[in-house]
Amino acid sequence: MSGTRIIIIATLALAAVVFGVTQFLAATPQAETFTAAEVATRIKAEKAELKAEMAAAGTPYEPGCLPNDWAHAQRAYPYGRLNHEEIREATLDVQARRIGARGESRTSWQKRGPSNIGARVTDLAIHPTNPNIIYAAMASGGVFKSTDAGASWDPIFDDQPVQSIGAIALDPQDPNTIYVGTGEANSSSFSWSGMGVFRSTDAGSTWEHLGLDETRYIGRVLVDPHDADRIWVAAAGVLFGTSPDRGVYRTEDGGTSWEQVLSVSDSTSAIDLAYDPARPDTLYAAMWERVRRLNSRRSGGWTSGIHKSTDGGDTWVELTNGLPSGADVGRIGVSVCASDPGVIYAMYCDHPGYFMGVYKSTDYGASWTQTNDGALSNLTSSFGWYFGQIRVDPNDPDRVFAMGVPFYRSINGGASWTEVGSSNHVDHHAMVFDPSNPTHIYEGNDGGIYFSSSSGSTWTKLYDQPTNQFYAIGIDYLEPSRLYGGTQDNGTLRTATGGIDDWEAIFGGDGFYTIVDPTDSDVIYAEYQWGNLYKSTDFGYNWYWGLSGVEDERTNWSMPVVMDPSDNETLYLGTYRLYRTTNGADSWNPISPDLTDGSPGASYGTVTTIAVAPSNPNVIWAGTDDSHVWMTSSGGTLGWTDVSASLPNRWVTRVAIHPTDSSTAYVTFSGMRWDEQIARVYRTDDAGATWTAIDAGLPDAPVTVIAIDPDMPEFLYVGTDLGCYYSRDEGQTWDILGSGLPPVPVHDIKIHQPTRMLVAGTHGRSMHSIDLDLVTGVEEPAMHGKIISDLGGSPNPFNPVTAVHFTLTRPASVRLTVHDIAGREVRTLTDSRRIAGSHTVAWDGRGQDGTPLGSGVYFLLLEADGERETAKISLVK
């Protein structure tokens, strides 16, 4: 293979699979077409062959890590690491804005689906006495609740600052009390980090933050069935690098304070917890040594193992009698049978990620034997770090489920195993039994939630979960109700009617760019990972390979493909250089040299974005993952100019060109700021000769996409890792776009000009749309008003008292309140008429009832005659 696609062995291997499929298709006559199923079958066969070869060589096959590394690489470039403090501060800033925007008249986002496909579920919980009430934790879509046994679902966590969820638990004594551990712990860098633990005491209507921010990713939360104030948390810690915050935490005062009761090393996560519900002092903690770097993964080590406590976590002993040990012990899952707590099951994977075995104890962990688990040898493929869940029926110690790519059931205590749920989506992460009838089971995987009423023998898919993770989206110009998009693990999806619950998969793999010919809706271009582009001329029923003439060379995980706005037969794609077709992808020719620095390093050395000027098709812009921005005004015939000398050294996410002025363009960047004074959005009015930073007012977070209003180009729209924002003045100021969209990553934005509809593709909450006529026609938001200035506290941080200060430019009716990071109003400091000038109000760190509040971040919200301003303040004790 001649092209190096990325720098890790597993990714090179999958690139070989893709190349093999490409060669297979290239060797067939171009007129020959393939159904999506035929292409998928070929890919599956190639992968199976590769897995066998790599297994023989002892090399891990890790398809799950590929999108993960892509997501991390663009945010970590060029230093190979994330700035978690910057992420936290940006998240708090957005939460402050959202609190300040409450009550304002804003245009509402409309849900566009899909709600019938589903995406990754990380945990499930069920009400102990009302089985109609179920809670689902989503990888990047928040928390959903059903009150009708899964027939319908509603989000209940949208007002909170983070939407990546790792674990959920109910208080057995008061199931209206819910605990949520944020940050998905499945070792996927598409798992955004969390902010600790949140609690609701009213079945999800309101929430409060309980701390543990530094744990980042949480694998399990347990609540003592006999003492509601005692809670345990399994904390995985940072995904990339090491962290002293990994381990098991316990609170004995309902979350007011936490103690780290088990810490093995800064490389060892607590990934699972289980207890004897009758005697919760008996705890089992699965510890997992894992260190991940930009270009490597170590998912096992000597410190991986199961630890037991018989005193609620005060002391621990590692269990060894019959369990695996050694340098290659990887992720572990553990489960205790509620009706027979001496029976414990543990599932082990190794480093690099192969299944090791299911082990069983019948004496509370004193000794273990491996079950007859030969049938499970391919349970986790070779990426066991992504799984690690095992569940035993609470009433039957012989019925146990092992979860991986497929999942298996034993009904005889592990003497034999049978695959179940073969019609379910693959990649299984969550399971919960109905306590009143354990033959009723809910199961969560990368395709949503399924239900069984037969102890797992048969399954029914549940719907109404708008949680898909889009990479890129498209709109049918002639039929704008038809929306398209490429998703993580669910292929290319489409609605042909505009409904939210009738979406269908039309192409496999991880889906990316999708283009519908604006002159013929039957002509569709779609791709799967590593730039494998196909074309359909019959509305997506059959496909043919669309890369004739494109050499085998470096491509990004998400290869950019765009259509010339003035010529539907002309398209461009980017590898490490640009290619053009003028005959609808029948053939391609390169039109640029290598636009990158060459060899992959912290980036892939590939083109990430392309734009063609609507007013002049000879003007083409391109950006790369190693910070270069290029333009040509000759269609590439007279060469390219690198215009990025004064731009930051960050991954370029998007370029966009003014609809009528081809010299005016915008470029956006991913990445962390660290100590550098860089922006993430820039504008040029002279074809890149000079640039102006225009992101003042945006959250300090990666910007993934920018779109220019084609009718009112002073209006700009951006998608970020923390939602959607817009500017009405060419980027001088920015505001939250609309209401009703939670702070989830927005990876793509498309505008349908004739209907003035903007559609956002989110990574966790499917698609949403908003009416731009309503956006551009509303008055400027009050948060840009002229009354309030200088809102803050001094000292800050403070203990025990701070002076809250603010200035009014004119007399106004003022209301000053304090909110916690969950958005709850905890104190009113003043509600009165105030004169113009400077004012000071003291706050003693207490709530409205006089109770001292815990340490943490709080938000001041000042309202003055309809204008709102927020400020962050920290109470330390």
PDB file of N, CA, C and O in Angstrom, residues 772-802:
ATOM      1  N   LEU A 772     -34.460  31.340   9.664  1.00  0.00           N
ATOM      2  CA  LEU A 772     -33.564  32.496   9.684  1.00  0.00           C
ATOM      3  C   LEU A 772     -34.303  33.815   9.541  1.00  0.00           C
ATOM      4  O   LEU A 772     -33.796  34.857   9.990  1.00  0.00           O
ATOM      5  N   ASP A 773     -35.462  33.813   8.933  1.00  0.00           N
ATOM      6  CA  ASP A 773     -36.228  35.055   8.876  1.00  0.00           C
ATOM      7  C   ASP A 773     -36.603  35.529  10.268  1.00  0.00           C
ATOM      8  O   ASP A 773     -36.640  36.739  10.539  1.00  0.00           O
ATOM      9  N   LEU A 774     -36.875  34.578  11.154  1.00  0.00           N
ATOM     10  CA  LEU A 774     -37.187  34.946  12.535  1.00  0.00           C
ATOM     11  C   LEU A 774     -35.935  35.385  13.279  1.00  0.00           C
ATOM     12  O   LEU A 774     -35.979  36.277  14.127  1.00  0.00           O
ATOM     13  N   VAL A 775     -34.794  34.777  12.942  1.00  0.00           N
ATOM     14  CA  VAL A 775     -33.542  35.152  13.601  1.00  0.00           C
ATOM     15  C   VAL A 775     -33.109  36.543  13.165  1.00  0.00           C
ATOM     16  O   VAL A 775     -32.786  37.407  13.990  1.00  0.00           O
ATOM     17  N   THR A 776     -33.088  36.799  11.864  1.00  0.00           N
ATOM     18  CA  THR A 776     -32.583  38.080  11.363  1.00  0.00           C
ATOM     19  C   THR A 776     -33.582  39.210  11.567  1.00  0.00           C
ATOM     20  O   THR A 776     -33.198  40.382  11.500  1.00  0.00           O
ATOM     21  N   GLY A 777     -34.838  38.862  11.860  1.00  0.00           N
ATOM     22  CA  GLY A 777     -35.846  39.905  12.028  1.00  0.00           C
ATOM     23  C   GLY A 777     -36.062  40.351  13.455  1.00  0.00           C
ATOM     24  O   GLY A 777     -36.733  41.351  13.693  1.00  0.00           O
ATOM     25  N   VAL A 778     -35.470  39.608  14.435  1.00  0.00           N
ATOM     26  CA  VAL A 778     -35.701  39.957  15.834  1.00  0.00           C
ATOM     27  C   VAL A 778     -34.811  41.120  16.240  1.00  0.00           C
ATOM     28  O   VAL A 778     -33.792  41.406  15.608  1.00  0.00           O
ATOM     29  N   GLU A 779     -35.200  41.781  17.333  1.00  0.00           N
ATOM     30  CA  GLU A 779     -34.385  42.881  17.842  1.00  0.00           C
ATOM     31  C   GLU A 779     -33.102  42.339  18.448  1.00  0.00           C
ATOM     32  O   GLU A 779     -33.015  41.179  18.846  1.00  0.00           O
ATOM     33  N   GLU A 780     -32.120  43.178  18.518  1.00  0.00           N
ATOM     34  CA  GLU A 780     -30.858  42.767  19.108  1.00  0.00           C
ATOM     35  C   GLU A 780     -31.094  42.347  20.547  1.00  0.00           C
ATOM     36  O   GLU A 780     -31.793  43.027  21.299  1.00  0.00           O
ATOM     37  N   PRO A 781     -30.541  41.182  20.968  1.00  0.00           N
ATOM     38  CA  PRO A 781     -30.784  40.686  22.312  1.00  0.00           C
ATOM     39  C   PRO A 781     -30.352  41.683  23.382  1.00  0.00           C
ATOM     40  O   PRO A 781     -29.408  42.450  23.222  1.00  0.00           O
ATOM     41  N   ALA A 782     -31.055  41.613  24.498  1.00  0.00           N
ATOM     42  CA  ALA A 782     -30.783  42.544  25.586  1.00  0.00           C
ATOM     43  C   ALA A 782     -29.402  42.342  26.188  1.00  0.00           C
ATOM     44  O   ALA A 782     -28.871  43.238  26.818  1.00  0.00           O
ATOM     45  N   MET A 783     -28.801  41.132  25.991  1.00  0.00           N
ATOM     46  CA  MET A 783     -27.494  40.896  26.586  1.00  0.00           C
ATOM     47  C   MET A 783     -26.420  41.796  25.967  1.00  0.00           C
ATOM     48  O   MET A 783     -25.325  41.893  26.474  1.00  0.00           O
ATOM     49  N   HIS A 784     -26.754  42.459  24.857  1.00  0.00           N
ATOM     50  CA  HIS A 784     -25.839  43.442  24.283  1.00  0.00           C
ATOM     51  C   HIS A 784     -26.282  44.864  24.668  1.00  0.00           C
ATOM     52  O   HIS A 784     -25.968  45.814  23.983  1.00  0.00           O
ATOM     53  N   GLY A 785     -27.049  44.978  25.746  1.00  0.00           N
ATOM     54  CA  GLY A 785     -27.667  46.254  26.089  1.00  0.00           C
ATOM     55  C   GLY A 785     -26.691  47.268  26.635  1.00  0.00           C
ATOM     56  O   GLY A 785     -25.495  47.056  26.702  1.00  0.00           O
ATOM     57  N   LYS A 786     -27.257  48.402  27.082  1.00  0.00           N
ATOM     58  CA  LYS A 786     -26.421  49.550  27.418  1.00  0.00           C
ATOM     59  C   LYS A 786     -26.563  49.981  28.881  1.00  0.00           C
ATOM     60  O   LYS A 786     -26.068  51.020  29.249  1.00  0.00           O
ATOM     61  N   ILE A 787     -27.261  49.184  29.683  1.00  0.00           N
ATOM     62  CA  ILE A 787     -27.549  49.630  31.050  1.00  0.00           C
ATOM     63  C   ILE A 787     -26.487  49.140  32.032  1.00  0.00           C
ATOM     64  O   ILE A 787     -25.983  49.903  32.850  1.00  0.00           O
ATOM     65  N   ILE A 788     -26.107  47.867  31.936  1.00  0.00           N
ATOM     66  CA  ILE A 788     -25.288  47.223  32.965  1.00  0.00           C
ATOM     67  C   ILE A 788     -23.825  47.183  32.547  1.00  0.00           C
ATOM     68  O   ILE A 788     -23.499  46.938  31.390  1.00  0.00           O
ATOM     69  N   SER A 789     -22.963  47.396  33.511  1.00  0.00           N
ATOM     70  CA  SER A 789     -21.534  47.157  33.306  1.00  0.00           C
ATOM     71  C   SER A 789     -20.908  46.794  34.645  1.00  0.00           C
ATOM     72  O   SER A 789     -21.514  46.973  35.706  1.00  0.00           O
ATOM     73  N   ASP A 790     -19.674  46.247  34.577  1.00  0.00           N
ATOM     74  CA  ASP A 790     -18.846  46.001  35.761  1.00  0.00           C
ATOM     75  C   ASP A 790     -19.509  45.081  36.784  1.00  0.00           C
ATOM     76  O   ASP A 790     -19.375  45.278  37.982  1.00  0.00           O
ATOM     77  N   LEU A 791     -20.209  44.042  36.310  1.00  0.00           N
ATOM     78  CA  LEU A 791     -20.781  43.078  37.249  1.00  0.00           C
ATOM     79  C   LEU A 791     -19.698  42.097  37.670  1.00  0.00           C
ATOM     80  O   LEU A 791     -18.999  41.514  36.840  1.00  0.00           O
ATOM     81  N   GLY A 792     -19.548  41.868  38.980  1.00  0.00           N
ATOM     82  CA  GLY A 792     -18.552  40.933  39.479  1.00  0.00           C
ATOM     83  C   GLY A 792     -18.559  40.898  40.987  1.00  0.00           C
ATOM     84  O   GLY A 792     -19.435  41.486  41.654  1.00  0.00           O
ATOM     85  N   GLY A 793     -17.589  40.216  41.554  1.00  0.00           N
ATOM     86  CA  GLY A 793     -17.463  40.114  42.996  1.00  0.00           C
ATOM     87  C   GLY A 793     -16.041  40.364  43.423  1.00  0.00           C
ATOM     88  O   GLY A 793     -15.097  40.045  42.693  1.00  0.00           O
ATOM     89  N   SER A 794     -15.866  40.898  44.607  1.00  0.00           N
ATOM     90  CA  SER A 794     -14.531  41.151  45.128  1.00  0.00           C
ATOM     91  C   SER A 794     -14.531  40.891  46.634  1.00  0.00           C
ATOM     92  O   SER A 794     -15.326  41.497  47.363  1.00  0.00           O
ATOM     93  N   PRO A 795     -13.706  39.952  47.106  1.00  0.00           N
ATOM     94  CA  PRO A 795     -12.748  39.136  46.346  1.00  0.00           C
ATOM     95  C   PRO A 795     -13.448  38.019  45.570  1.00  0.00           C
ATOM     96  O   PRO A 795     -14.593  37.678  45.853  1.00  0.00           O
ATOM     97  N   ASN A 796     -12.720  37.444  44.656  1.00  0.00           N
ATOM     98  CA  ASN A 796     -13.207  36.330  43.860  1.00  0.00           C
ATOM     99  C   ASN A 796     -12.005  35.508  43.407  1.00  0.00           C
ATOM    100  O   ASN A 796     -11.198  36.010  42.618  1.00  0.00           O
ATOM    101  N   PRO A 797     -11.836  34.286  43.966  1.00  0.00           N
ATOM    102  CA  PRO A 797     -12.705  33.521  44.856  1.00  0.00           C
ATOM    103  C   PRO A 797     -12.813  34.172  46.237  1.00  0.00           C
ATOM    104  O   PRO A 797     -11.988  35.019  46.602  1.00  0.00           O
ATOM    105  N   PHE A 798     -13.832  33.723  47.002  1.00  0.00           N
ATOM    106  CA  PHE A 798     -14.080  34.359  48.292  1.00  0.00           C
ATOM    107  C   PHE A 798     -14.458  33.335  49.352  1.00  0.00           C
ATOM    108  O   PHE A 798     -14.883  32.229  49.066  1.00  0.00           O
ATOM    109  N   ASN A 799     -14.292  33.756  50.599  1.00  0.00           N
ATOM    110  CA  ASN A 799     -14.755  33.048  51.788  1.00  0.00           C
ATOM    111  C   ASN A 799     -14.453  33.947  52.993  1.00  0.00           C
ATOM    112  O   ASN A 799     -13.299  34.327  53.191  1.00  0.00           O
ATOM    113  N   PRO A 800     -15.436  34.355  53.764  1.00  0.00           N
ATOM    114  CA  PRO A 800     -16.844  33.931  53.690  1.00  0.00           C
ATOM    115  C   PRO A 800     -17.765  34.916  52.957  1.00  0.00           C
ATOM    116  O   PRO A 800     -18.882  34.573  52.647  1.00  0.00           O
ATOM    117  N   VAL A 801     -17.266  36.159  52.679  1.00  0.00           N
ATOM    118  CA  VAL A 801     -18.151  37.182  52.125  1.00  0.00           C
ATOM    119  C   VAL A 801     -17.472  37.823  50.915  1.00  0.00           C
ATOM    120  O   VAL A 801     -16.254  38.029  50.903  1.00  0.00           O
ATOM    121  N   THR A 802     -18.283  38.154  49.915  1.00  0.00           N
ATOM    122  CA  THR A 802     -17.794  38.917  48.782  1.00  0.00           C
ATOM    123  C   THR A 802     -18.711  40.108  48.539  1.00  0.00           C
ATOM    124  O   THR A 802     -19.914  40.048  48.853  1.00  0.00           O
TER     125      THR A 802
END
